[in-house]
Amino acid sequence: MEQFDRLLAQGRRALDDGQLSEALTLLRQAEAIDDQSADLYLLLAETLEEKGQPDKAEVALNRGLQLDPEHLDLHYALGDLLLEKGRLDEALQKYRTIVDRDRSEIDAWVSQALVLLSLERAEEAEQACRQAVDIDPHSTFALTTLGDICLALGRDEETLEYYQKALELEPEEGQVYLSLGDYYYDAGQFEDAEHYCRKALELDSELTTAWLTLGNLCLDQEKDKEALFFFRQFLKFEKNPSSQQIRAEVAAVVEGLK
C-alpha cells in the first residue's frame, strides 16, 4: 500500500500542477495496485474531466460510489458533472441525495436551487436556497444565488439587496460582480454592466459568461468591433459541454459580424 499512497500523492500533485497526462498515468498505475479506493476514483474523474473526457469521468465517479455510497465529495462531483452535461433532472436528484444524508450541506442546497432555476422552477429554487441561507446567512454562494432567483421572479429590489450583502461579505468574489453585471445589463444601465463584468473577469478569468454579456452589451450599442472581440473570447474560453447551443448561436453572430 505504500507504493499506492505514493502514486496517489504524486498523481494529486501532477493534477494540481496542470500536468494532466502525467496525473492520469500515475493514477492508472495506482488503480492497477488497488482498485478499491473511492478517493482514487474521485481524483481520476477530476483528471479525466480536465482532459475533456466527461464520459470516462462519469464512469470513474460511479465506480467510486459503488465502493463508498456515503462519499459526499463523489456525490457532489457527479452532480456537478451531470449539470455540466445538461442532465438537469439527474443532477437535481444527486444534490437531493446529499441533503438527504446531511441537511447542513449548504452547497447542495444552493446547487439544487441553481438546477431548479434552470428548469424554470423559480419558486422551488427559492425554497431550496433559503434553506442554505438559514444554515449560513454569510454564505456568498447562497446570497448570490438567492439574488439570481429574485431577479428571475421580478423582485429587483431584493435582487440588489442580496448581491450587495454578498459583496460586503466577500468583495473579491467574481461571481457576485458577474451577477451585478447581468442585472445592470438587463436594466439597460450599460456603463454599470460593463464595469461589473470587467471586474468579474479581473477576479476570475473562468467566468466566461462575462465575455458574453460584454459582447451583447457592445452589440446593443452598435459597437460591432468590440462585440466581435468579446464574443470570440467567449468561444475561446467556454468549453462546458452544456454550452453547445449557446456556443453555436454566438458562432453564428460572429460570422455575421466579420
PDB file of C-alpha atoms in Angstrom:
ATOM      1  CA  MET A   1       0.000   0.000   0.000  1.00  0.00           C
ATOM      2  CA  GLU A   2       2.981   2.316   0.441  1.00  0.00           C
ATOM      3  CA  GLN A   3       3.505   2.386  -3.328  1.00  0.00           C
ATOM      4  CA  PHE A   4      -0.221   3.049  -3.880  1.00  0.00           C
ATOM      5  CA  ASP A   5      -0.186   6.000  -1.465  1.00  0.00           C
ATOM      6  CA  ARG A   6       2.918   7.415  -3.130  1.00  0.00           C
ATOM      7  CA  LEU A   7       1.374   7.157  -6.611  1.00  0.00           C
ATOM      8  CA  LEU A   8      -1.856   8.728  -5.373  1.00  0.00           C
ATOM      9  CA  ALA A   9       0.029  11.656  -3.836  1.00  0.00           C
ATOM     10  CA  GLN A  10       2.127  12.111  -6.976  1.00  0.00           C
ATOM     11  CA  GLY A  11      -0.995  11.989  -9.131  1.00  0.00           C
ATOM     12  CA  ARG A  12      -2.674  14.624  -6.968  1.00  0.00           C
ATOM     13  CA  ARG A  13       0.362  16.922  -7.246  1.00  0.00           C
ATOM     14  CA  ALA A  14       0.527  16.469 -11.012  1.00  0.00           C
ATOM     15  CA  LEU A  15      -3.176  17.313 -11.276  1.00  0.00           C
ATOM     16  CA  ASP A  16      -2.727  20.420  -9.121  1.00  0.00           C
ATOM     17  CA  ASP A  17       0.166  21.478 -11.371  1.00  0.00           C
ATOM     18  CA  GLY A  18      -1.934  21.011 -14.506  1.00  0.00           C
ATOM     19  CA  GLN A  19       0.156  18.075 -15.751  1.00  0.00           C
ATOM     20  CA  LEU A  20      -2.877  16.070 -16.751  1.00  0.00           C
ATOM     21  CA  SER A  21      -1.275  13.290 -18.797  1.00  0.00           C
ATOM     22  CA  GLU A  22       1.255  12.585 -16.058  1.00  0.00           C
ATOM     23  CA  ALA A  23      -1.508  12.640 -13.444  1.00  0.00           C
ATOM     24  CA  LEU A  24      -3.586  10.175 -15.446  1.00  0.00           C
ATOM     25  CA  THR A  25      -0.632   7.815 -15.876  1.00  0.00           C
ATOM     26  CA  LEU A  26       0.172   7.878 -12.153  1.00  0.00           C
ATOM     27  CA  LEU A  27      -3.440   7.345 -11.123  1.00  0.00           C
ATOM     28  CA  ARG A  28      -3.894   4.452 -13.537  1.00  0.00           C
ATOM     29  CA  GLN A  29      -0.760   2.869 -12.054  1.00  0.00           C
ATOM     30  CA  ALA A  30      -2.277   3.303  -8.601  1.00  0.00           C
ATOM     31  CA  GLU A  31      -5.513   1.723  -9.827  1.00  0.00           C
ATOM     32  CA  ALA A  32      -3.582  -1.319 -11.034  1.00  0.00           C
ATOM     33  CA  ILE A  33      -2.299  -1.794  -7.481  1.00  0.00           C
ATOM     34  CA  ASP A  34      -5.584  -1.167  -5.648  1.00  0.00           C
ATOM     35  CA  ASP A  35      -8.897  -0.591  -7.409  1.00  0.00           C
ATOM     36  CA  GLN A  36     -10.886  -0.417  -4.162  1.00  0.00           C
ATOM     37  CA  SER A  37     -10.207   3.223  -3.248  1.00  0.00           C
ATOM     38  CA  ALA A  38     -13.079   5.704  -3.649  1.00  0.00           C
ATOM     39  CA  ASP A  39     -10.647   8.625  -3.256  1.00  0.00           C
ATOM     40  CA  LEU A  40      -8.640   7.325  -6.204  1.00  0.00           C
ATOM     41  CA  TYR A  41     -11.694   7.423  -8.459  1.00  0.00           C
ATOM     42  CA  LEU A  42     -12.525  10.962  -7.347  1.00  0.00           C
ATOM     43  CA  LEU A  43      -9.065  12.119  -8.436  1.00  0.00           C
ATOM     44  CA  LEU A  44      -9.250  10.043 -11.592  1.00  0.00           C
ATOM     45  CA  ALA A  45     -12.600  11.591 -12.509  1.00  0.00           C
ATOM     46  CA  GLU A  46     -11.289  15.118 -11.968  1.00  0.00           C
ATOM     47  CA  THR A  47      -8.293  14.380 -14.176  1.00  0.00           C
ATOM     48  CA  LEU A  48     -10.426  12.856 -16.928  1.00  0.00           C
ATOM     49  CA  GLU A  49     -12.827  15.787 -16.858  1.00  0.00           C
ATOM     50  CA  GLU A  50      -9.944  18.250 -17.084  1.00  0.00           C
ATOM     51  CA  LYS A  51      -8.686  16.297 -20.094  1.00  0.00           C
ATOM     52  CA  GLY A  52     -12.054  16.724 -21.800  1.00  0.00           C
ATOM     53  CA  GLN A  53     -13.271  13.167 -21.238  1.00  0.00           C
ATOM     54  CA  PRO A  54     -16.523  13.673 -19.273  1.00  0.00           C
ATOM     55  CA  ASP A  55     -17.980  10.254 -20.114  1.00  0.00           C
ATOM     56  CA  LYS A  56     -14.952   8.459 -18.681  1.00  0.00           C
ATOM     57  CA  ALA A  57     -15.073  10.797 -15.683  1.00  0.00           C
ATOM     58  CA  GLU A  58     -18.675   9.760 -15.067  1.00  0.00           C
ATOM     59  CA  VAL A  59     -17.688   6.082 -15.165  1.00  0.00           C
ATOM     60  CA  ALA A  60     -14.959   6.759 -12.588  1.00  0.00           C
ATOM     61  CA  LEU A  61     -17.351   8.612 -10.275  1.00  0.00           C
ATOM     62  CA  ASN A  62     -19.929   5.842 -10.430  1.00  0.00           C
ATOM     63  CA  ARG A  63     -17.208   3.303  -9.687  1.00  0.00           C
ATOM     64  CA  GLY A  64     -16.162   5.334  -6.650  1.00  0.00           C
ATOM     65  CA  LEU A  65     -19.748   5.489  -5.399  1.00  0.00           C
ATOM     66  CA  GLN A  66     -20.088   1.738  -5.776  1.00  0.00           C
ATOM     67  CA  LEU A  67     -17.158   1.433  -3.385  1.00  0.00           C
ATOM     68  CA  ASP A  68     -18.365   4.117  -0.960  1.00  0.00           C
ATOM     69  CA  PRO A  69     -22.020   5.186  -1.371  1.00  0.00           C
ATOM     70  CA  GLU A  70     -21.658   7.694   1.508  1.00  0.00           C
ATOM     71  CA  HIS A  71     -18.752   9.630  -0.057  1.00  0.00           C
ATOM     72  CA  LEU A  72     -20.230  13.142  -0.309  1.00  0.00           C
ATOM     73  CA  ASP A  73     -17.413  14.545  -2.463  1.00  0.00           C
ATOM     74  CA  LEU A  74     -18.176  11.886  -5.069  1.00  0.00           C
ATOM     75  CA  HIS A  75     -21.873  12.778  -4.977  1.00  0.00           C
ATOM     76  CA  TYR A  76     -21.017  16.462  -5.414  1.00  0.00           C
ATOM     77  CA  ALA A  77     -18.629  15.744  -8.279  1.00  0.00           C
ATOM     78  CA  LEU A  78     -21.184  13.575 -10.062  1.00  0.00           C
ATOM     79  CA  GLY A  79     -23.928  16.152  -9.552  1.00  0.00           C
ATOM     80  CA  ASP A  80     -21.701  18.891 -10.973  1.00  0.00           C
ATOM     81  CA  LEU A  81     -20.731  16.723 -13.931  1.00  0.00           C
ATOM     82  CA  LEU A  82     -24.346  15.857 -14.712  1.00  0.00           C
ATOM     83  CA  LEU A  83     -25.194  19.557 -14.512  1.00  0.00           C
ATOM     84  CA  GLU A  84     -22.408  20.396 -16.953  1.00  0.00           C
ATOM     85  CA  LYS A  85     -23.720  17.700 -19.288  1.00  0.00           C
ATOM     86  CA  GLY A  86     -27.170  19.267 -19.200  1.00  0.00           C
ATOM     87  CA  ARG A  87     -28.767  16.282 -17.451  1.00  0.00           C
ATOM     88  CA  LEU A  88     -30.605  18.525 -15.033  1.00  0.00           C
ATOM     89  CA  ASP A  89     -33.080  16.073 -13.519  1.00  0.00           C
ATOM     90  CA  GLU A  90     -30.290  13.626 -12.685  1.00  0.00           C
ATOM     91  CA  ALA A  91     -28.144  16.407 -11.229  1.00  0.00           C
ATOM     92  CA  LEU A  92     -31.058  17.572  -9.090  1.00  0.00           C
ATOM     93  CA  GLN A  93     -31.553  14.065  -7.733  1.00  0.00           C
ATOM     94  CA  LYS A  94     -27.867  13.802  -6.890  1.00  0.00           C
ATOM     95  CA  TYR A  95     -27.889  17.063  -4.900  1.00  0.00           C
ATOM     96  CA  ARG A  96     -31.034  15.911  -3.108  1.00  0.00           C
ATOM     97  CA  THR A  97     -29.239  12.701  -2.205  1.00  0.00           C
ATOM     98  CA  ILE A  98     -26.571  14.795  -0.486  1.00  0.00           C
ATOM     99  CA  VAL A  99     -29.003  16.796   1.674  1.00  0.00           C
ATOM    100  CA  ASP A 100     -30.899  13.620   2.500  1.00  0.00           C
ATOM    101  CA  ARG A 101     -27.653  12.390   4.037  1.00  0.00           C
ATOM    102  CA  ASP A 102     -26.687  15.702   5.646  1.00  0.00           C
ATOM    103  CA  ARG A 103     -29.191  18.575   5.883  1.00  0.00           C
ATOM    104  CA  SER A 104     -26.395  21.028   6.713  1.00  0.00           C
ATOM    105  CA  GLU A 105     -24.704  20.740   3.301  1.00  0.00           C
ATOM    106  CA  ILE A 106     -25.154  24.333   2.105  1.00  0.00           C
ATOM    107  CA  ASP A 107     -23.594  23.850  -1.326  1.00  0.00           C
ATOM    108  CA  ALA A 108     -26.005  21.027  -2.117  1.00  0.00           C
ATOM    109  CA  TRP A 109     -28.997  23.219  -1.249  1.00  0.00           C
ATOM    110  CA  VAL A 110     -27.680  26.027  -3.453  1.00  0.00           C
ATOM    111  CA  SER A 111     -26.809  23.652  -6.287  1.00  0.00           C
ATOM    112  CA  GLN A 112     -30.363  22.311  -6.103  1.00  0.00           C
ATOM    113  CA  ALA A 113     -31.609  25.885  -6.377  1.00  0.00           C
ATOM    114  CA  LEU A 114     -29.468  26.539  -9.451  1.00  0.00           C
ATOM    115  CA  VAL A 115     -30.788  23.425 -11.181  1.00  0.00           C
ATOM    116  CA  LEU A 116     -34.381  24.300 -10.304  1.00  0.00           C
ATOM    117  CA  LEU A 117     -33.831  27.807 -11.657  1.00  0.00           C
ATOM    118  CA  SER A 118     -32.522  26.316 -14.911  1.00  0.00           C
ATOM    119  CA  LEU A 119     -35.672  24.181 -15.015  1.00  0.00           C
ATOM    120  CA  GLU A 120     -37.735  27.393 -14.646  1.00  0.00           C
ATOM    121  CA  ARG A 121     -38.987  26.304 -11.231  1.00  0.00           C
ATOM    122  CA  ALA A 122     -38.034  29.543  -9.512  1.00  0.00           C
ATOM    123  CA  GLU A 123     -40.354  29.242  -6.513  1.00  0.00           C
ATOM    124  CA  GLU A 124     -38.908  25.829  -5.629  1.00  0.00           C
ATOM    125  CA  ALA A 125     -35.430  27.219  -6.238  1.00  0.00           C
ATOM    126  CA  GLU A 126     -36.105  29.983  -3.717  1.00  0.00           C
ATOM    127  CA  GLN A 127     -37.226  27.470  -1.095  1.00  0.00           C
ATOM    128  CA  ALA A 128     -34.054  25.415  -1.535  1.00  0.00           C
ATOM    129  CA  CYS A 129     -31.806  28.467  -1.469  1.00  0.00           C
ATOM    130  CA  ARG A 130     -33.425  29.857   1.664  1.00  0.00           C
ATOM    131  CA  GLN A 131     -32.595  26.566   3.377  1.00  0.00           C
ATOM    132  CA  ALA A 132     -28.940  27.352   2.680  1.00  0.00           C
ATOM    133  CA  VAL A 133     -29.225  30.954   3.900  1.00  0.00           C
ATOM    134  CA  ASP A 134     -30.942  29.764   7.086  1.00  0.00           C
ATOM    135  CA  ILE A 135     -27.985  27.455   7.744  1.00  0.00           C
ATOM    136  CA  ASP A 136     -25.371  30.114   6.965  1.00  0.00           C
ATOM    137  CA  PRO A 137     -26.544  33.718   6.477  1.00  0.00           C
ATOM    138  CA  HIS A 138     -22.980  34.636   5.472  1.00  0.00           C
ATOM    139  CA  SER A 139     -22.669  32.270   2.512  1.00  0.00           C
ATOM    140  CA  THR A 140     -21.898  34.411  -0.549  1.00  0.00           C
ATOM    141  CA  PHE A 141     -22.752  31.452  -2.797  1.00  0.00           C
ATOM    142  CA  ALA A 142     -26.229  31.233  -1.275  1.00  0.00           C
ATOM    143  CA  LEU A 143     -26.813  35.000  -1.196  1.00  0.00           C
ATOM    144  CA  THR A 144     -25.734  35.495  -4.801  1.00  0.00           C
ATOM    145  CA  THR A 145     -27.920  32.630  -5.963  1.00  0.00           C
ATOM    146  CA  LEU A 146     -30.860  33.982  -3.974  1.00  0.00           C
ATOM    147  CA  GLY A 147     -30.317  37.288  -5.766  1.00  0.00           C
ATOM    148  CA  ASP A 148     -30.390  35.468  -9.113  1.00  0.00           C
ATOM    149  CA  ILE A 149     -33.659  33.794  -8.136  1.00  0.00           C
ATOM    150  CA  CYS A 150     -35.251  37.073  -7.049  1.00  0.00           C
ATOM    151  CA  LEU A 151     -34.215  38.560 -10.394  1.00  0.00           C
ATOM    152  CA  ALA A 152     -35.960  35.709 -12.214  1.00  0.00           C
ATOM    153  CA  LEU A 153     -39.047  36.375 -10.099  1.00  0.00           C
ATOM    154  CA  GLY A 154     -39.002  40.080 -10.965  1.00  0.00           C
ATOM    155  CA  ARG A 155     -38.131  41.248  -7.438  1.00  0.00           C
ATOM    156  CA  ASP A 156     -35.396  43.699  -8.406  1.00  0.00           C
ATOM    157  CA  GLU A 157     -35.081  45.453  -5.061  1.00  0.00           C
ATOM    158  CA  GLU A 158     -34.426  42.176  -3.251  1.00  0.00           C
ATOM    159  CA  THR A 159     -32.038  41.143  -6.019  1.00  0.00           C
ATOM    160  CA  LEU A 160     -29.763  44.125  -5.382  1.00  0.00           C
ATOM    161  CA  GLU A 161     -30.066  43.662  -1.633  1.00  0.00           C
ATOM    162  CA  TYR A 162     -28.722  40.097  -1.788  1.00  0.00           C
ATOM    163  CA  TYR A 163     -25.968  40.958  -4.274  1.00  0.00           C
ATOM    164  CA  GLN A 164     -24.798  43.841  -2.096  1.00  0.00           C
ATOM    165  CA  LYS A 165     -24.803  41.624   1.010  1.00  0.00           C
ATOM    166  CA  ALA A 166     -22.682  39.061  -0.818  1.00  0.00           C
ATOM    167  CA  LEU A 167     -20.292  41.767  -1.998  1.00  0.00           C
ATOM    168  CA  GLU A 168     -19.881  43.166   1.511  1.00  0.00           C
ATOM    169  CA  LEU A 169     -19.045  39.701   2.816  1.00  0.00           C
ATOM    170  CA  GLU A 170     -16.635  38.789   0.035  1.00  0.00           C
ATOM    171  CA  PRO A 171     -15.539  41.776  -2.092  1.00  0.00           C
ATOM    172  CA  GLU A 172     -13.161  39.619  -4.149  1.00  0.00           C
ATOM    173  CA  GLU A 173     -15.805  37.107  -5.326  1.00  0.00           C
ATOM    174  CA  GLY A 174     -16.031  37.370  -9.107  1.00  0.00           C
ATOM    175  CA  GLN A 175     -19.410  35.650  -9.413  1.00  0.00           C
ATOM    176  CA  VAL A 176     -21.111  38.438  -7.456  1.00  0.00           C
ATOM    177  CA  TYR A 177     -19.726  41.047  -9.855  1.00  0.00           C
ATOM    178  CA  LEU A 178     -20.906  38.967 -12.806  1.00  0.00           C
ATOM    179  CA  SER A 179     -24.408  38.748 -11.360  1.00  0.00           C
ATOM    180  CA  LEU A 180     -24.419  42.517 -10.854  1.00  0.00           C
ATOM    181  CA  GLY A 181     -23.197  42.978 -14.424  1.00  0.00           C
ATOM    182  CA  ASP A 182     -26.047  40.855 -15.758  1.00  0.00           C
ATOM    183  CA  TYR A 183     -28.517  42.727 -13.556  1.00  0.00           C
ATOM    184  CA  TYR A 184     -27.451  46.138 -14.854  1.00  0.00           C
ATOM    185  CA  TYR A 185     -27.342  44.875 -18.439  1.00  0.00           C
ATOM    186  CA  ASP A 186     -30.953  43.707 -18.166  1.00  0.00           C
ATOM    187  CA  ALA A 187     -31.807  47.111 -16.657  1.00  0.00           C
ATOM    188  CA  GLY A 188     -30.220  48.894 -19.633  1.00  0.00           C
ATOM    189  CA  GLN A 189     -27.536  50.506 -17.466  1.00  0.00           C
ATOM    190  CA  PHE A 190     -24.697  49.636 -19.807  1.00  0.00           C
ATOM    191  CA  GLU A 191     -21.917  51.590 -18.114  1.00  0.00           C
ATOM    192  CA  ASP A 192     -22.505  49.850 -14.788  1.00  0.00           C
ATOM    193  CA  ALA A 193     -22.913  46.497 -16.551  1.00  0.00           C
ATOM    194  CA  GLU A 194     -19.548  46.859 -18.287  1.00  0.00           C
ATOM    195  CA  HIS A 195     -17.832  47.888 -15.054  1.00  0.00           C
ATOM    196  CA  TYR A 196     -19.060  44.862 -13.127  1.00  0.00           C
ATOM    197  CA  CYS A 197     -18.403  42.366 -15.942  1.00  0.00           C
ATOM    198  CA  ARG A 198     -14.837  43.602 -16.364  1.00  0.00           C
ATOM    199  CA  LYS A 199     -14.313  43.399 -12.615  1.00  0.00           C
ATOM    200  CA  ALA A 200     -15.649  39.819 -12.634  1.00  0.00           C
ATOM    201  CA  LEU A 201     -13.114  38.796 -15.283  1.00  0.00           C
ATOM    202  CA  GLU A 202     -10.339  40.592 -13.448  1.00  0.00           C
ATOM    203  CA  LEU A 203     -11.060  38.476 -10.380  1.00  0.00           C
ATOM    204  CA  ASP A 204     -11.879  35.205 -12.148  1.00  0.00           C
ATOM    205  CA  SER A 205     -10.976  34.688 -15.805  1.00  0.00           C
ATOM    206  CA  GLU A 206     -13.041  31.472 -15.882  1.00  0.00           C
ATOM    207  CA  LEU A 207     -16.326  33.398 -15.632  1.00  0.00           C
ATOM    208  CA  THR A 208     -16.812  33.069 -19.359  1.00  0.00           C
ATOM    209  CA  THR A 209     -20.381  34.372 -19.475  1.00  0.00           C
ATOM    210  CA  ALA A 210     -18.959  37.795 -18.602  1.00  0.00           C
ATOM    211  CA  TRP A 211     -17.449  37.821 -22.105  1.00  0.00           C
ATOM    212  CA  LEU A 212     -20.892  37.016 -23.480  1.00  0.00           C
ATOM    213  CA  THR A 213     -22.590  39.835 -21.584  1.00  0.00           C
ATOM    214  CA  LEU A 214     -19.897  42.288 -22.698  1.00  0.00           C
ATOM    215  CA  GLY A 215     -20.402  41.168 -26.295  1.00  0.00           C
ATOM    216  CA  ASN A 216     -24.163  41.620 -26.086  1.00  0.00           C
ATOM    217  CA  LEU A 217     -23.691  44.983 -24.428  1.00  0.00           C
ATOM    218  CA  CYS A 218     -21.473  46.221 -27.268  1.00  0.00           C
ATOM    219  CA  LEU A 219     -23.784  44.760 -29.897  1.00  0.00           C
ATOM    220  CA  ASP A 220     -26.717  46.657 -28.407  1.00  0.00           C
ATOM    221  CA  GLN A 221     -24.682  49.856 -28.710  1.00  0.00           C
ATOM    222  CA  GLU A 222     -23.661  49.060 -32.313  1.00  0.00           C
ATOM    223  CA  LYS A 223     -20.023  48.666 -31.305  1.00  0.00           C
ATOM    224  CA  ASP A 224     -19.541  45.732 -33.649  1.00  0.00           C
ATOM    225  CA  LYS A 225     -15.739  45.562 -33.489  1.00  0.00           C
ATOM    226  CA  GLU A 226     -15.717  45.377 -29.695  1.00  0.00           C
ATOM    227  CA  ALA A 227     -18.621  42.905 -29.714  1.00  0.00           C
ATOM    228  CA  LEU A 228     -16.712  40.643 -32.102  1.00  0.00           C
ATOM    229  CA  PHE A 229     -13.711  40.621 -29.757  1.00  0.00           C
ATOM    230  CA  PHE A 230     -15.799  39.723 -26.705  1.00  0.00           C
ATOM    231  CA  PHE A 231     -17.758  37.003 -28.497  1.00  0.00           C
ATOM    232  CA  ARG A 232     -14.514  35.456 -29.753  1.00  0.00           C
ATOM    233  CA  GLN A 233     -13.174  35.457 -26.196  1.00  0.00           C
ATOM    234  CA  PHE A 234     -16.303  33.648 -25.063  1.00  0.00           C
ATOM    235  CA  LEU A 235     -15.885  30.991 -27.752  1.00  0.00           C
ATOM    236  CA  LYS A 236     -12.205  30.629 -26.876  1.00  0.00           C
ATOM    237  CA  PHE A 237     -12.725  30.021 -23.173  1.00  0.00           C
ATOM    238  CA  GLU A 238     -16.192  28.439 -22.839  1.00  0.00           C
ATOM    239  CA  LYS A 239     -15.711  24.655 -23.009  1.00  0.00           C
ATOM    240  CA  ASN A 240     -18.618  23.400 -20.899  1.00  0.00           C
ATOM    241  CA  PRO A 241     -20.404  20.546 -22.739  1.00  0.00           C
ATOM    242  CA  SER A 242     -23.792  22.005 -21.776  1.00  0.00           C
ATOM    243  CA  SER A 243     -22.968  25.263 -23.583  1.00  0.00           C
ATOM    244  CA  GLN A 244     -23.019  23.775 -27.092  1.00  0.00           C
ATOM    245  CA  GLN A 245     -26.233  25.523 -28.113  1.00  0.00           C
ATOM    246  CA  ILE A 246     -25.175  28.973 -26.914  1.00  0.00           C
ATOM    247  CA  ARG A 247     -21.740  28.467 -28.479  1.00  0.00           C
ATOM    248  CA  ALA A 248     -23.416  27.704 -31.816  1.00  0.00           C
ATOM    249  CA  GLU A 249     -25.568  30.827 -31.511  1.00  0.00           C
ATOM    250  CA  VAL A 250     -22.574  33.011 -30.664  1.00  0.00           C
ATOM    251  CA  ALA A 251     -20.555  31.488 -33.511  1.00  0.00           C
ATOM    252  CA  ALA A 252     -23.363  32.443 -35.901  1.00  0.00           C
ATOM    253  CA  VAL A 253     -23.304  36.024 -34.595  1.00  0.00           C
ATOM    254  CA  VAL A 254     -19.525  36.133 -35.038  1.00  0.00           C
ATOM    255  CA  GLU A 255     -19.868  35.046 -38.661  1.00  0.00           C
ATOM    256  CA  GLY A 256     -22.383  37.816 -39.222  1.00  0.00           C
ATOM    257  CA  LEU A 257     -20.074  40.426 -37.698  1.00  0.00           C
ATOM    258  CA  LYS A 258     -16.999  39.520 -39.758  1.00  0.00           C
TER     259      LYS A 258
END
